Tab-separated table of C-alpha atoms in Angstrom:
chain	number	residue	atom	x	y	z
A	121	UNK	CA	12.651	5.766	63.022
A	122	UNK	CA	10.382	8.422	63.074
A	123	UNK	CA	7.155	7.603	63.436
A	124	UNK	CA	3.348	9.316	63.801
A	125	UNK	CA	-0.504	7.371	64.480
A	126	UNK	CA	-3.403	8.210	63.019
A	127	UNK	CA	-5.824	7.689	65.160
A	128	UNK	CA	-9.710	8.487	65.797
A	129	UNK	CA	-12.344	8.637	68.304
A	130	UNK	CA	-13.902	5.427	67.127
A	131	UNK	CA	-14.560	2.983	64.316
A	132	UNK	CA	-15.666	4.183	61.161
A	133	UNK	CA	-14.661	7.054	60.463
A	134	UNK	CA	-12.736	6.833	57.698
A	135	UNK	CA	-8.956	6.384	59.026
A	136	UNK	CA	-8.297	3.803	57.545
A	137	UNK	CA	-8.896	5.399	53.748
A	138	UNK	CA	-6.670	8.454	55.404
A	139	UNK	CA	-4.058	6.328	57.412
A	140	UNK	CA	-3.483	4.642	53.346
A	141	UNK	CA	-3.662	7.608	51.080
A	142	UNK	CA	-0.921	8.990	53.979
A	143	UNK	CA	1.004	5.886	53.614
A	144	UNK	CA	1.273	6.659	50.267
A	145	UNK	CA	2.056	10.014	49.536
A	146	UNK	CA	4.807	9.644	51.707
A	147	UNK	CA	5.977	6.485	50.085
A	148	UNK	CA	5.799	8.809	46.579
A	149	UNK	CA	8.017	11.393	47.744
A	150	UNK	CA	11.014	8.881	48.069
A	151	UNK	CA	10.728	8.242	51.636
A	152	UNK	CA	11.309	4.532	53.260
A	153	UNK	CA	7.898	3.816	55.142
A	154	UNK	CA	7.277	1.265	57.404
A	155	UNK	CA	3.483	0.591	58.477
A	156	UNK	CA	1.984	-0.631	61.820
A	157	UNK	CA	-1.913	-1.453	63.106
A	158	UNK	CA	-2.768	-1.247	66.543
A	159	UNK	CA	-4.455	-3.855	67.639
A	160	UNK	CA	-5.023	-7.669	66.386
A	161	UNK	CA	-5.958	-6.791	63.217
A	162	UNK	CA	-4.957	-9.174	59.929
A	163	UNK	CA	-6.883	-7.617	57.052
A	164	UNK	CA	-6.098	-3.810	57.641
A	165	UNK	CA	-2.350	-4.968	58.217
A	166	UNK	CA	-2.734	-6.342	54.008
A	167	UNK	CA	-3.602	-3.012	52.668
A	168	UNK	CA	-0.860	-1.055	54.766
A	169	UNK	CA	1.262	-3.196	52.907
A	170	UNK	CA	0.373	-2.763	49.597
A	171	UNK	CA	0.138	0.851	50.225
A	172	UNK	CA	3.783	1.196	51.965
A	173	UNK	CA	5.386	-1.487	49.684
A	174	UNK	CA	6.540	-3.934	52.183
A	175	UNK	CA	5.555	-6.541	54.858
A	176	UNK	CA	3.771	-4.053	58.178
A	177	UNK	CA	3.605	-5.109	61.797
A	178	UNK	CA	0.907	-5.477	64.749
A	179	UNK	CA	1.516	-3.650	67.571
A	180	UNK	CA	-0.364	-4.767	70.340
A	181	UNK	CA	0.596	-4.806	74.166
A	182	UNK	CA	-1.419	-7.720	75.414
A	183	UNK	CA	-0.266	-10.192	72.184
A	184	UNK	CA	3.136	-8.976	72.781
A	185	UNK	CA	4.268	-7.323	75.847
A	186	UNK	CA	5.517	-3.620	76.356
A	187	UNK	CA	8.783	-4.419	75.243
A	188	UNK	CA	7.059	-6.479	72.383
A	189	UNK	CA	5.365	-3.683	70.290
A	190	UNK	CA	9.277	-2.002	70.906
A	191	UNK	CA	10.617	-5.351	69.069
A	192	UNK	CA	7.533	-5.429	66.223
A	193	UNK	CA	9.253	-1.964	65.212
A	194	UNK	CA	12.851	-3.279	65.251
A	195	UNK	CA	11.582	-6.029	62.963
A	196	UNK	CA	10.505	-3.373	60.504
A	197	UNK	CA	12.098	-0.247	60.719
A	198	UNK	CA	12.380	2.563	57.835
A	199	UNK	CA	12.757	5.900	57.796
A	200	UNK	CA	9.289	6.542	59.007
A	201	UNK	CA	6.563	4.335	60.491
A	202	UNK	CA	3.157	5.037	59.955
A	203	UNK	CA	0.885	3.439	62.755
A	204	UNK	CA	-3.385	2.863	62.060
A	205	UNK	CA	-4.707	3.084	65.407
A	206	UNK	CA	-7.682	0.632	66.540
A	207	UNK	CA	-10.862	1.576	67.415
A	208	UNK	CA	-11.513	4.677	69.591
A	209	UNK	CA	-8.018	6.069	70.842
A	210	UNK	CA	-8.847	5.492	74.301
A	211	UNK	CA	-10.990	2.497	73.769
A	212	UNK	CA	-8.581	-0.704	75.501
A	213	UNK	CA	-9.279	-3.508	77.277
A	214	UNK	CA	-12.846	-4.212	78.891
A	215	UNK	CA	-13.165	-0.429	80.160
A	216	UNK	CA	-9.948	0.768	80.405
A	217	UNK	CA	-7.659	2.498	78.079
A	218	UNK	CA	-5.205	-0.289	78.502
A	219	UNK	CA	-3.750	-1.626	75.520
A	220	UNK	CA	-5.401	0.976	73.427
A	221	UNK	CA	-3.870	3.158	71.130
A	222	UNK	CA	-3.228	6.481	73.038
A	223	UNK	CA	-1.457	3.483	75.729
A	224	UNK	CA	0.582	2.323	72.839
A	225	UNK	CA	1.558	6.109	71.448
A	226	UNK	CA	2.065	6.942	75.481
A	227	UNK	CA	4.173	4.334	75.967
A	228	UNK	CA	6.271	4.468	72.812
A	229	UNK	CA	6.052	8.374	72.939
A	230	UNK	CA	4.477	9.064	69.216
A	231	UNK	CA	2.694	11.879	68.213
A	232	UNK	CA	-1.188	10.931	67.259
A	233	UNK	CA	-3.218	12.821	64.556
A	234	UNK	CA	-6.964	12.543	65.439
A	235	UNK	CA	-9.270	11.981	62.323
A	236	UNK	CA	-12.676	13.201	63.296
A	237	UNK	CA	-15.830	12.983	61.159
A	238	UNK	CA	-18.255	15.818	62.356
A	239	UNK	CA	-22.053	13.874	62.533
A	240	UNK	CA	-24.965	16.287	63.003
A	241	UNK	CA	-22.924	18.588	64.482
A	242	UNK	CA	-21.182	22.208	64.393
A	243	UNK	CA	-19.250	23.523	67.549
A	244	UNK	CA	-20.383	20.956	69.759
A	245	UNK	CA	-17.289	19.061	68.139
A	246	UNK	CA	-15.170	21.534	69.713
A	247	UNK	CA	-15.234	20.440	73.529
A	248	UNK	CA	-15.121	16.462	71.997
A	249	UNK	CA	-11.917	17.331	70.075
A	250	UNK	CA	-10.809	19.482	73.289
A	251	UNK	CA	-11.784	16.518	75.701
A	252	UNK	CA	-9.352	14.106	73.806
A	253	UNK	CA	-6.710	16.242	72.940
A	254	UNK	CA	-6.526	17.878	76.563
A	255	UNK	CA	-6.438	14.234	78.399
A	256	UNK	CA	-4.059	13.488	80.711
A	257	UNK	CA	-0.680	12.517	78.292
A	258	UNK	CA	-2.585	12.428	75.779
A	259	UNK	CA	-0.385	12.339	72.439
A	260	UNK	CA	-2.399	14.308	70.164
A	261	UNK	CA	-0.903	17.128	67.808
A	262	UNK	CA	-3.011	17.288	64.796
A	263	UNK	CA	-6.866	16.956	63.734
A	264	UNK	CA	-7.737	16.025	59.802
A	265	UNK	CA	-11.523	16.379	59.424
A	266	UNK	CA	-13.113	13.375	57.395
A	267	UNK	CA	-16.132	13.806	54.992
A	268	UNK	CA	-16.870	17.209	55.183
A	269	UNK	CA	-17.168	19.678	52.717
A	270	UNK	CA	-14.711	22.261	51.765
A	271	UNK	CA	-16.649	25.400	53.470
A	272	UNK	CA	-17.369	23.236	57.012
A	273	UNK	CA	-13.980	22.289	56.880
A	274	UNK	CA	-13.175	26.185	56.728
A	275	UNK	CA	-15.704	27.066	59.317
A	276	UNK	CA	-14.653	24.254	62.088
A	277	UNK	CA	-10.882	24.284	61.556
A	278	UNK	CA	-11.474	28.223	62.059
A	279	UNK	CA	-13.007	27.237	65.838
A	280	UNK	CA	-10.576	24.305	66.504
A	281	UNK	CA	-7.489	26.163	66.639
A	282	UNK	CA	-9.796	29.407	68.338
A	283	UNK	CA	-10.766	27.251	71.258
A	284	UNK	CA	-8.086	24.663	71.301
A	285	UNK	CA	-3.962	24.839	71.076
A	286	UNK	CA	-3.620	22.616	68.541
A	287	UNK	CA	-3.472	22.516	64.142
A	288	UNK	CA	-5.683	21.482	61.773
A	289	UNK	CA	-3.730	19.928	59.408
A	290	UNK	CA	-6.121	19.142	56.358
A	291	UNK	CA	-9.785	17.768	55.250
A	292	UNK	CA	-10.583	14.904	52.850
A	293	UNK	CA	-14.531	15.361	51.646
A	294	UNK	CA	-16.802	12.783	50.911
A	295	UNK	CA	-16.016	10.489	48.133
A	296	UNK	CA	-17.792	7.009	48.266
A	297	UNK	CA	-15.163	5.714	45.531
A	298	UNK	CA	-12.629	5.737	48.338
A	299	UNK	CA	-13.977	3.814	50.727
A	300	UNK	CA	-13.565	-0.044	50.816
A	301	UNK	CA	-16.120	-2.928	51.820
A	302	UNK	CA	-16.166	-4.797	54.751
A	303	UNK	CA	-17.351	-8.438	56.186
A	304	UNK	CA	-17.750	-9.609	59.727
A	305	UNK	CA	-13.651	-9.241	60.354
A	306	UNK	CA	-13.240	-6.183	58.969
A	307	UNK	CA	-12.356	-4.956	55.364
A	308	UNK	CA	-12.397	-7.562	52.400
A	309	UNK	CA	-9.517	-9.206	51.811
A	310	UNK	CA	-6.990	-7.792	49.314
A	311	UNK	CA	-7.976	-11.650	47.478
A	312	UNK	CA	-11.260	-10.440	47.423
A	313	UNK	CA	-10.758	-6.354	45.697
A	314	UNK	CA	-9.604	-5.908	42.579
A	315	UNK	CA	-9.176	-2.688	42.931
A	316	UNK	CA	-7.098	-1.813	46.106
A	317	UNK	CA	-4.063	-0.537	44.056
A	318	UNK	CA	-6.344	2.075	42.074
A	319	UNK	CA	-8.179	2.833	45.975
A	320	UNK	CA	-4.456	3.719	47.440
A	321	UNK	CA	-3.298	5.832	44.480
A	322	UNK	CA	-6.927	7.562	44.634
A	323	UNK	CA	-6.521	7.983	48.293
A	324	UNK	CA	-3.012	9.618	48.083
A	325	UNK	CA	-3.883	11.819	45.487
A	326	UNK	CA	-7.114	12.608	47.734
A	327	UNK	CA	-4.938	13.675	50.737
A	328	UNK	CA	-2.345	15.949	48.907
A	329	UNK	CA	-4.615	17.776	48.106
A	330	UNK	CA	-6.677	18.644	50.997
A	331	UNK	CA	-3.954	17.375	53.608
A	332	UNK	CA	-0.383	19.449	54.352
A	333	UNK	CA	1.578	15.651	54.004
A	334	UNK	CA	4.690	17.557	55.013
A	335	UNK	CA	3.582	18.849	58.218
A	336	UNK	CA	2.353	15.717	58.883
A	337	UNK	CA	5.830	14.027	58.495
A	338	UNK	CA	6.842	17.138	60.881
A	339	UNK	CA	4.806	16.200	63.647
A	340	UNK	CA	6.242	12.290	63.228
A	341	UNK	CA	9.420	12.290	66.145
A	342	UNK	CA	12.017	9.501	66.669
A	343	UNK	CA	11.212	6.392	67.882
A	344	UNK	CA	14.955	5.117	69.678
A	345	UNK	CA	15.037	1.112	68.504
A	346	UNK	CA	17.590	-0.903	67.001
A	347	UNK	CA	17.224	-3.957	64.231
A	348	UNK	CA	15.524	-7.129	65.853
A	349	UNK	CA	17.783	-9.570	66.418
A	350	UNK	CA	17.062	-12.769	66.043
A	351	UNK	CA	17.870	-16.005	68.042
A	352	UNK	CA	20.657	-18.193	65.979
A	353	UNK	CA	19.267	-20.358	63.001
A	354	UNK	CA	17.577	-23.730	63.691
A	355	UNK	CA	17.592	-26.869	61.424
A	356	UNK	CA	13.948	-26.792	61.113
A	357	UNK	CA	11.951	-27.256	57.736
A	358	UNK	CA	8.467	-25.469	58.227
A	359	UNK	CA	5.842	-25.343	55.641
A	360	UNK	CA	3.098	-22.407	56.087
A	361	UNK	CA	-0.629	-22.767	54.339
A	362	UNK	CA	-0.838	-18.942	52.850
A	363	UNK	CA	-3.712	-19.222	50.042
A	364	UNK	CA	-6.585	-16.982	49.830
A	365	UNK	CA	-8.532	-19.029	52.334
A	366	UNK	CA	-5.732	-18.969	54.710
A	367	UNK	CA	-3.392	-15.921	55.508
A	368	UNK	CA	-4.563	-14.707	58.712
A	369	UNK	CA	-0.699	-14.504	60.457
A	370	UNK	CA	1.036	-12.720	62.377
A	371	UNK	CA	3.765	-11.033	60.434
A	372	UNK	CA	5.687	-11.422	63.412
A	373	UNK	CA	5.388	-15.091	63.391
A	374	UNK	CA	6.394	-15.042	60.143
A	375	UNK	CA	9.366	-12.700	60.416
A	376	UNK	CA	10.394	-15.198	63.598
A	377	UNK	CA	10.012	-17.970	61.229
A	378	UNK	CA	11.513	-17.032	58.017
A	379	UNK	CA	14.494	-15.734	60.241
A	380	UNK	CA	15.587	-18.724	61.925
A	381	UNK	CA	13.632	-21.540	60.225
A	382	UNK	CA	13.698	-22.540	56.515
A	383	UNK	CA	10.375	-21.679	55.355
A	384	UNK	CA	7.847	-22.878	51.969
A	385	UNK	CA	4.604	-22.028	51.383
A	386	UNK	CA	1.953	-24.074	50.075
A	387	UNK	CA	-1.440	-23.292	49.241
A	388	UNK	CA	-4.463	-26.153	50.531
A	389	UNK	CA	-6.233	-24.586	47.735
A	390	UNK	CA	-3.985	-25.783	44.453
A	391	UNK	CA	-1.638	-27.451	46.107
A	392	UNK	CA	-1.568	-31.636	45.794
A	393	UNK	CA	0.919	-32.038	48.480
A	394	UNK	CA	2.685	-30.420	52.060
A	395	UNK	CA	6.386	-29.288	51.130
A	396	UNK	CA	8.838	-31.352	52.902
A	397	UNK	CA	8.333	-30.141	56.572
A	398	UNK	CA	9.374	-30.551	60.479
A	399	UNK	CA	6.848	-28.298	61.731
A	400	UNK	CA	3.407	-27.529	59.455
A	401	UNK	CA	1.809	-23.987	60.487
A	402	UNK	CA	-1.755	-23.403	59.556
A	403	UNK	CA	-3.423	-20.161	60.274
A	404	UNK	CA	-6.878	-18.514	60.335
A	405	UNK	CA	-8.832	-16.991	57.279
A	406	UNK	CA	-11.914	-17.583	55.510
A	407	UNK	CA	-11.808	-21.199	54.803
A	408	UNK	CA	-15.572	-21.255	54.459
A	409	UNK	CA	-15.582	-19.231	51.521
A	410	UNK	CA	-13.018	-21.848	49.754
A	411	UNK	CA	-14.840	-25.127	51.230
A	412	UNK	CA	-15.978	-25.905	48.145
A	413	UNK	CA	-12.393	-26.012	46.238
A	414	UNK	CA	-10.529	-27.256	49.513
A	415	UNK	CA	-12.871	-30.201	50.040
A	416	UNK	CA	-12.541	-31.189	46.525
A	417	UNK	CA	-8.585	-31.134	46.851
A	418	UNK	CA	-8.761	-34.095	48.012
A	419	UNK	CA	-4.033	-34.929	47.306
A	420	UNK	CA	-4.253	-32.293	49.916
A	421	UNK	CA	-6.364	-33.676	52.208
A	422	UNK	CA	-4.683	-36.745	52.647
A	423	UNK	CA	-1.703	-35.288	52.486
A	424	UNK	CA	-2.513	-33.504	55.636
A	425	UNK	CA	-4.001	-36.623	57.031
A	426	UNK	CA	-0.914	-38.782	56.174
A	427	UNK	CA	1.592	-35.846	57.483
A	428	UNK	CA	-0.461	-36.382	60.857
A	429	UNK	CA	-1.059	-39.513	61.437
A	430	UNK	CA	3.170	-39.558	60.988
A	431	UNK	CA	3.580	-37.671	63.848
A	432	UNK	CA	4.853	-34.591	62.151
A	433	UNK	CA	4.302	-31.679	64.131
A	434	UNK	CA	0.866	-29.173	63.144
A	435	UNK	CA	-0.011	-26.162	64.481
A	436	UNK	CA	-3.420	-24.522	63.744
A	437	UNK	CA	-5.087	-21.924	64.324
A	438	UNK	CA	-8.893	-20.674	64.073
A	439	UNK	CA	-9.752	-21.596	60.343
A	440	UNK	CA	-7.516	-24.129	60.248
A	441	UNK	CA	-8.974	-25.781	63.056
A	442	UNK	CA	-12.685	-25.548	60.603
A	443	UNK	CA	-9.724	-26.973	58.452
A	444	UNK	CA	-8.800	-29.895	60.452
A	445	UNK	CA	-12.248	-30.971	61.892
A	446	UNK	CA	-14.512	-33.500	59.365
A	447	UNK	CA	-16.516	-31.009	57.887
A	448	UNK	CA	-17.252	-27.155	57.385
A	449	UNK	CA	-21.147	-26.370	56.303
A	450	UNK	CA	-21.204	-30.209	55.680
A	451	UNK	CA	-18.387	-29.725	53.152
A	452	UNK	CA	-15.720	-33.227	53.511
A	453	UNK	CA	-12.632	-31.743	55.148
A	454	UNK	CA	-9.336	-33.831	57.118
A	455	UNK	CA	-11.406	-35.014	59.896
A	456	UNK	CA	-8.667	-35.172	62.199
A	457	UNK	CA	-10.866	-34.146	64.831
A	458	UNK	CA	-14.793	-35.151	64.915
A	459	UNK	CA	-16.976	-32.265	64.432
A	460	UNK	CA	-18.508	-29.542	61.670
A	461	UNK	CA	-17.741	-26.533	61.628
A	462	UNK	CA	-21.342	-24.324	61.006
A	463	UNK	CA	-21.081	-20.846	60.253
A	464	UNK	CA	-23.903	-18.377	62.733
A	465	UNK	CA	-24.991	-15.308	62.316
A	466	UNK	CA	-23.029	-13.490	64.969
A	467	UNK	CA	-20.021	-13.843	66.939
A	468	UNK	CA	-19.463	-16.671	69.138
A	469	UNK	CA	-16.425	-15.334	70.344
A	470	UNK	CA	-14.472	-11.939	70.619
A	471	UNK	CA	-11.561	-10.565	72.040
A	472	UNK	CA	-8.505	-10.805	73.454
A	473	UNK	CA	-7.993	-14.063	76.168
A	474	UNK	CA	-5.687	-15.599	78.287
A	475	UNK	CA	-5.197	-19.076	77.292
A	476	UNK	CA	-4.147	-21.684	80.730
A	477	UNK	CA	-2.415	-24.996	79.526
A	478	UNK	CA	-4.351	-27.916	81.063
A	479	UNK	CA	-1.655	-30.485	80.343
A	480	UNK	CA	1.586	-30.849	78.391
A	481	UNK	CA	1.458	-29.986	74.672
A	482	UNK	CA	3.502	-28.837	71.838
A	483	UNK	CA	3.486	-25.085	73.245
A	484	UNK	CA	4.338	-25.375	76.424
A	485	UNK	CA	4.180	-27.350	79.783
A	486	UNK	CA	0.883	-27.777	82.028
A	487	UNK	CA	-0.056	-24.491	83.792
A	488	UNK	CA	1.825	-22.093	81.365
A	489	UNK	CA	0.097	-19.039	79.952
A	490	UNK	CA	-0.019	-17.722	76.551
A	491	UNK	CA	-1.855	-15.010	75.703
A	492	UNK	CA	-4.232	-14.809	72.279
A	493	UNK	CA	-6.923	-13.023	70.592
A	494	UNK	CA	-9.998	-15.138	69.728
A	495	UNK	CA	-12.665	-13.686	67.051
A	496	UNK	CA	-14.950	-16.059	65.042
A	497	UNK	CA	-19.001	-16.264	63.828
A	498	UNK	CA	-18.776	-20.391	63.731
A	499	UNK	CA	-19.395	-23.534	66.239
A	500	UNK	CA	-17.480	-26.472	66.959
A	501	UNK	CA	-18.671	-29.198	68.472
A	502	UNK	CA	-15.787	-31.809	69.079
A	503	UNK	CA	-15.927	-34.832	71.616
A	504	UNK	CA	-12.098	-34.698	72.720
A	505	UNK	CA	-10.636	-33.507	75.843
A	506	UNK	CA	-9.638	-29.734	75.626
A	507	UNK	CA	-6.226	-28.563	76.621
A	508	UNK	CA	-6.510	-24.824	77.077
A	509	UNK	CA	-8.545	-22.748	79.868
A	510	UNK	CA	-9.719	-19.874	78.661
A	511	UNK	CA	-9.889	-16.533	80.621
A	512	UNK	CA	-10.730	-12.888	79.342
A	513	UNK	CA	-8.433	-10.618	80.350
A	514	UNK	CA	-9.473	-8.466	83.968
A	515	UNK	CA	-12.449	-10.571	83.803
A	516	UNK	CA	-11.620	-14.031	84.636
A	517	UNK	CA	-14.757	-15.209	85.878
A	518	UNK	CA	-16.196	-16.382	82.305
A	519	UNK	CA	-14.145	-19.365	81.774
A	520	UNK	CA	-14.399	-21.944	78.690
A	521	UNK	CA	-12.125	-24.808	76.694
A	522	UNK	CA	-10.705	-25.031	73.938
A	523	UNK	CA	-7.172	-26.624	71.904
A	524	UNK	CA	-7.567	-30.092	70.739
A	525	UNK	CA	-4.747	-32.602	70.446
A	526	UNK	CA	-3.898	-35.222	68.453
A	527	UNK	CA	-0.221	-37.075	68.193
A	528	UNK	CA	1.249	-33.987	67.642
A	529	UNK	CA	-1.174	-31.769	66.710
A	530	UNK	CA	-2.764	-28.977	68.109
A	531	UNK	CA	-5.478	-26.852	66.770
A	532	UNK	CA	-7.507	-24.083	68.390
A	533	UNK	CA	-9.570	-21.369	67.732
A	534	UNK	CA	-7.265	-18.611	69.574
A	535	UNK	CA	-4.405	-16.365	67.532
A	536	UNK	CA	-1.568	-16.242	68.723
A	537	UNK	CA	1.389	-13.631	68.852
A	538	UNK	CA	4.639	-15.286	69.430
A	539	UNK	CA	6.601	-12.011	69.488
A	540	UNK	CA	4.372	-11.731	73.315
A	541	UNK	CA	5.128	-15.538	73.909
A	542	UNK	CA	8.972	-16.026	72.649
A	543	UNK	CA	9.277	-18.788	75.439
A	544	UNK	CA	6.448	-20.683	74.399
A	545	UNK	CA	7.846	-20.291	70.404
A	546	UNK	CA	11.081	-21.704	71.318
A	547	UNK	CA	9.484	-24.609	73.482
A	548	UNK	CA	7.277	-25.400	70.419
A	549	UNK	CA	10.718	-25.440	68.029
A	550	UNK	CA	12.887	-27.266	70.714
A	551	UNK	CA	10.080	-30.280	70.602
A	552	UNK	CA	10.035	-30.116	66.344
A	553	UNK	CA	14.014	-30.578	66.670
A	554	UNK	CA	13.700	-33.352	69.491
A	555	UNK	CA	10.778	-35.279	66.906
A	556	UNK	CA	12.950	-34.633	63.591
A	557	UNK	CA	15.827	-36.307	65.457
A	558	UNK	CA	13.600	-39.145	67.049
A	559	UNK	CA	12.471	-39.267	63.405
């Protein structure tokens, strides 16, 4: 697969509008795309899809492992994959460039394109552009200016390739229609804008114009990986909560999943009742914005409540944990564990973590490690025993809890890859197998 990043020197400048109008055009000229984020991103990971035309892929070396982010592009491989970058190029883990994006093109050996948005500033953007292009392996080939005028665009790109080996492979000016609004994760979700089909199409016919799309598919080189392949099938029924409130996953997980399990969806928004399930995965989203319309479906709730009380099997993650305690914002919700969830005003938590297993559970034995990204504005306050230690990553002196248990359920407030944490998957579907045949 041949495959290129767009990257940037840091958030907000605009590659995101650039990565999909790219995405795009090269999509319209026939060509089989397959898109990837950097990072642990769920909402940008939506709008590559719509804009390539089929389900995209995290890659992300601590959620998955070096040889992980090789297997997220097996799982989803085309004739060329387009990857978003996260953040600043070099920005990684606490203050490294670890895990960032220029780690992830180094180790996978793409070429990056840098988007840069000039901000008060003339030549003085040369030695920035020269600093990042000229670092030690790094992967940059190309530069696309963002928001600038036709005549700057002239005038820089002139001094860029004067003063530094490298092409300038297009503009895109300043166009407010193009750009897309965001909330405290992000960009909306696709649920949320109406118009994200018309802000793709806009955006590709944006970027042929200014951009030279063909050199850009040039520059992309050939990524050596072969189809996933997945472990043999399991007798497992697995129901997945994918609504507008909830469809923060992993397409990884749900690749794994839909591979090897028999999957339904159902949707705690409309739905009365869980599909016929082994194994009942509930991931993060926005459930605060729907606790109006999930507390009133109230066939749901005790569906949920029944299903659990059973001893089937529940996993859940972030907002379904605000799913799972009694109430969020003092809205009624399954109160399988005791506490409301209250939304704050800024993040409680953020990053990636490394989560310890205090005792047996449904993922794995006591003292196994499974790493997770954790990123949410609300509180919690439940009065059961927690089952995960919590580390950051190179800083493991700030320690806290989390995971609650009950029967066999587990909720937390941590995402987790299990592309990066295969043994941990197959521990959770041996114990579904061992309970359906108990059952």
């Amino acid at each position: 697969m041949k495959s290129i990043m767009i990257t940037a020197p840091s958030s907000n400048t605009g590659k995101t509008t650039i990565t999909l109008g790219i995405i795009r055009a090269v999509k319209n000229r026939g060509l089989d795309v397959s898109a990837f984020k950097t990072g642990p991103d769920f909402i940008d990971t939506k709008y590559l899809e719509l804009a390539s035309g089929k389900r995209s892929g995290n890659l992300d070396i601590h959620l998955m492992g070096r040889k992980g982010i090789r297997e997220s592009l097996s799982m989803n491989c085309g004739e060329y994959g387009i990857i978003e970058g996260v953040m600043g190029y070099f920005d990684g883990i606490y203050n490294t460039f670890e895990n960032s994006s220029f780690d992830i093109s180094k180790e996978l050996d793409i070429p990056a394109i840098l988007v840069y948005k000039p901000q008060g500033e003339m030549f003085s953007a040369i030695p920035k552009i020269k600093g990042m292009v000229e670092f030690h392996s790094s992967k940059i080939k190309g530069i696309i200016l963002n928001k600038v005028s036709k005549d700057i665009y002239q005038l820089l790109k002139e001094k860029i390739e004067e003063y530094i080996n490298i092409e300038v492979l297009g503009y895109l000016p300043q166009d407010t229609s193009l750009e897309v609004e965001s909330r405290y994760l992000g960009l909306m979700q696709i649920y949320e804008n109406d118009d994200c089909e018309e802000l793709i199409s806009k955006a590709a016919e944006a970027v042929e114009k200014t951009i030279d799309i063909d050199r850009v598919i040039e520059l992309a080189s050939s990524v050596d990986i072969s189809p996933y392949e997945y472990q043999k099938k399991r007798d497992i029924e697995v129901a997945i909560a994918y609504d507008e409130a909830f469809n923060f996953y992993y397409n990884e997980n749900l690749n794994l999943l839909e591979n090897i399990c028999k999957v339904k969806y159902f949707s705690p928004i409309r739905d009365k009742n869980i599909p016929k399930a082994d194994l009942i995965y509930i991931g993060g989203g926005y459930p605060e914005l729907y606790r109006d319309e999930l507390s009133s479906n109230i066939d749901m709730i005790s569906s949920i409540r029944e299903s659990a009380m059973k001893g089937k099997t529940i996993i859940a993650e972030a907002g379904g944990l605000m799913y799972l305690v009694s109430s969020i914002e003092n809205c009624p919700m399954c109160n399988l564990f005791n506490g409301n969830a209250i939304m704050t005003d800024k993040l409680q938590r953020f990053g990636y973590v490394n989560m310890e297993l205090n005792q047996d559970t449904i993922l794995g034995r006591q003292g196994s490690i499974i790493t997770g990204n954790e990123y949410h504005r609300s509180t919690i306050d439940i009065n059961e025993e927690p089952v995960f230690r919590i580390t950051k990553p190179m800083n493991d002196k700030k320690v806290w809890q989390c995971g609650y248990t009950y029967k066999n359920v587990l909720a937390y407030y941590q995402h987790i890859n299990f592309l990066g944490n295969i043994e941990n998957f197959n521990y959770l579907l041996d114990i579904v197998e061992k309970i359906r045949k108990e059952g």
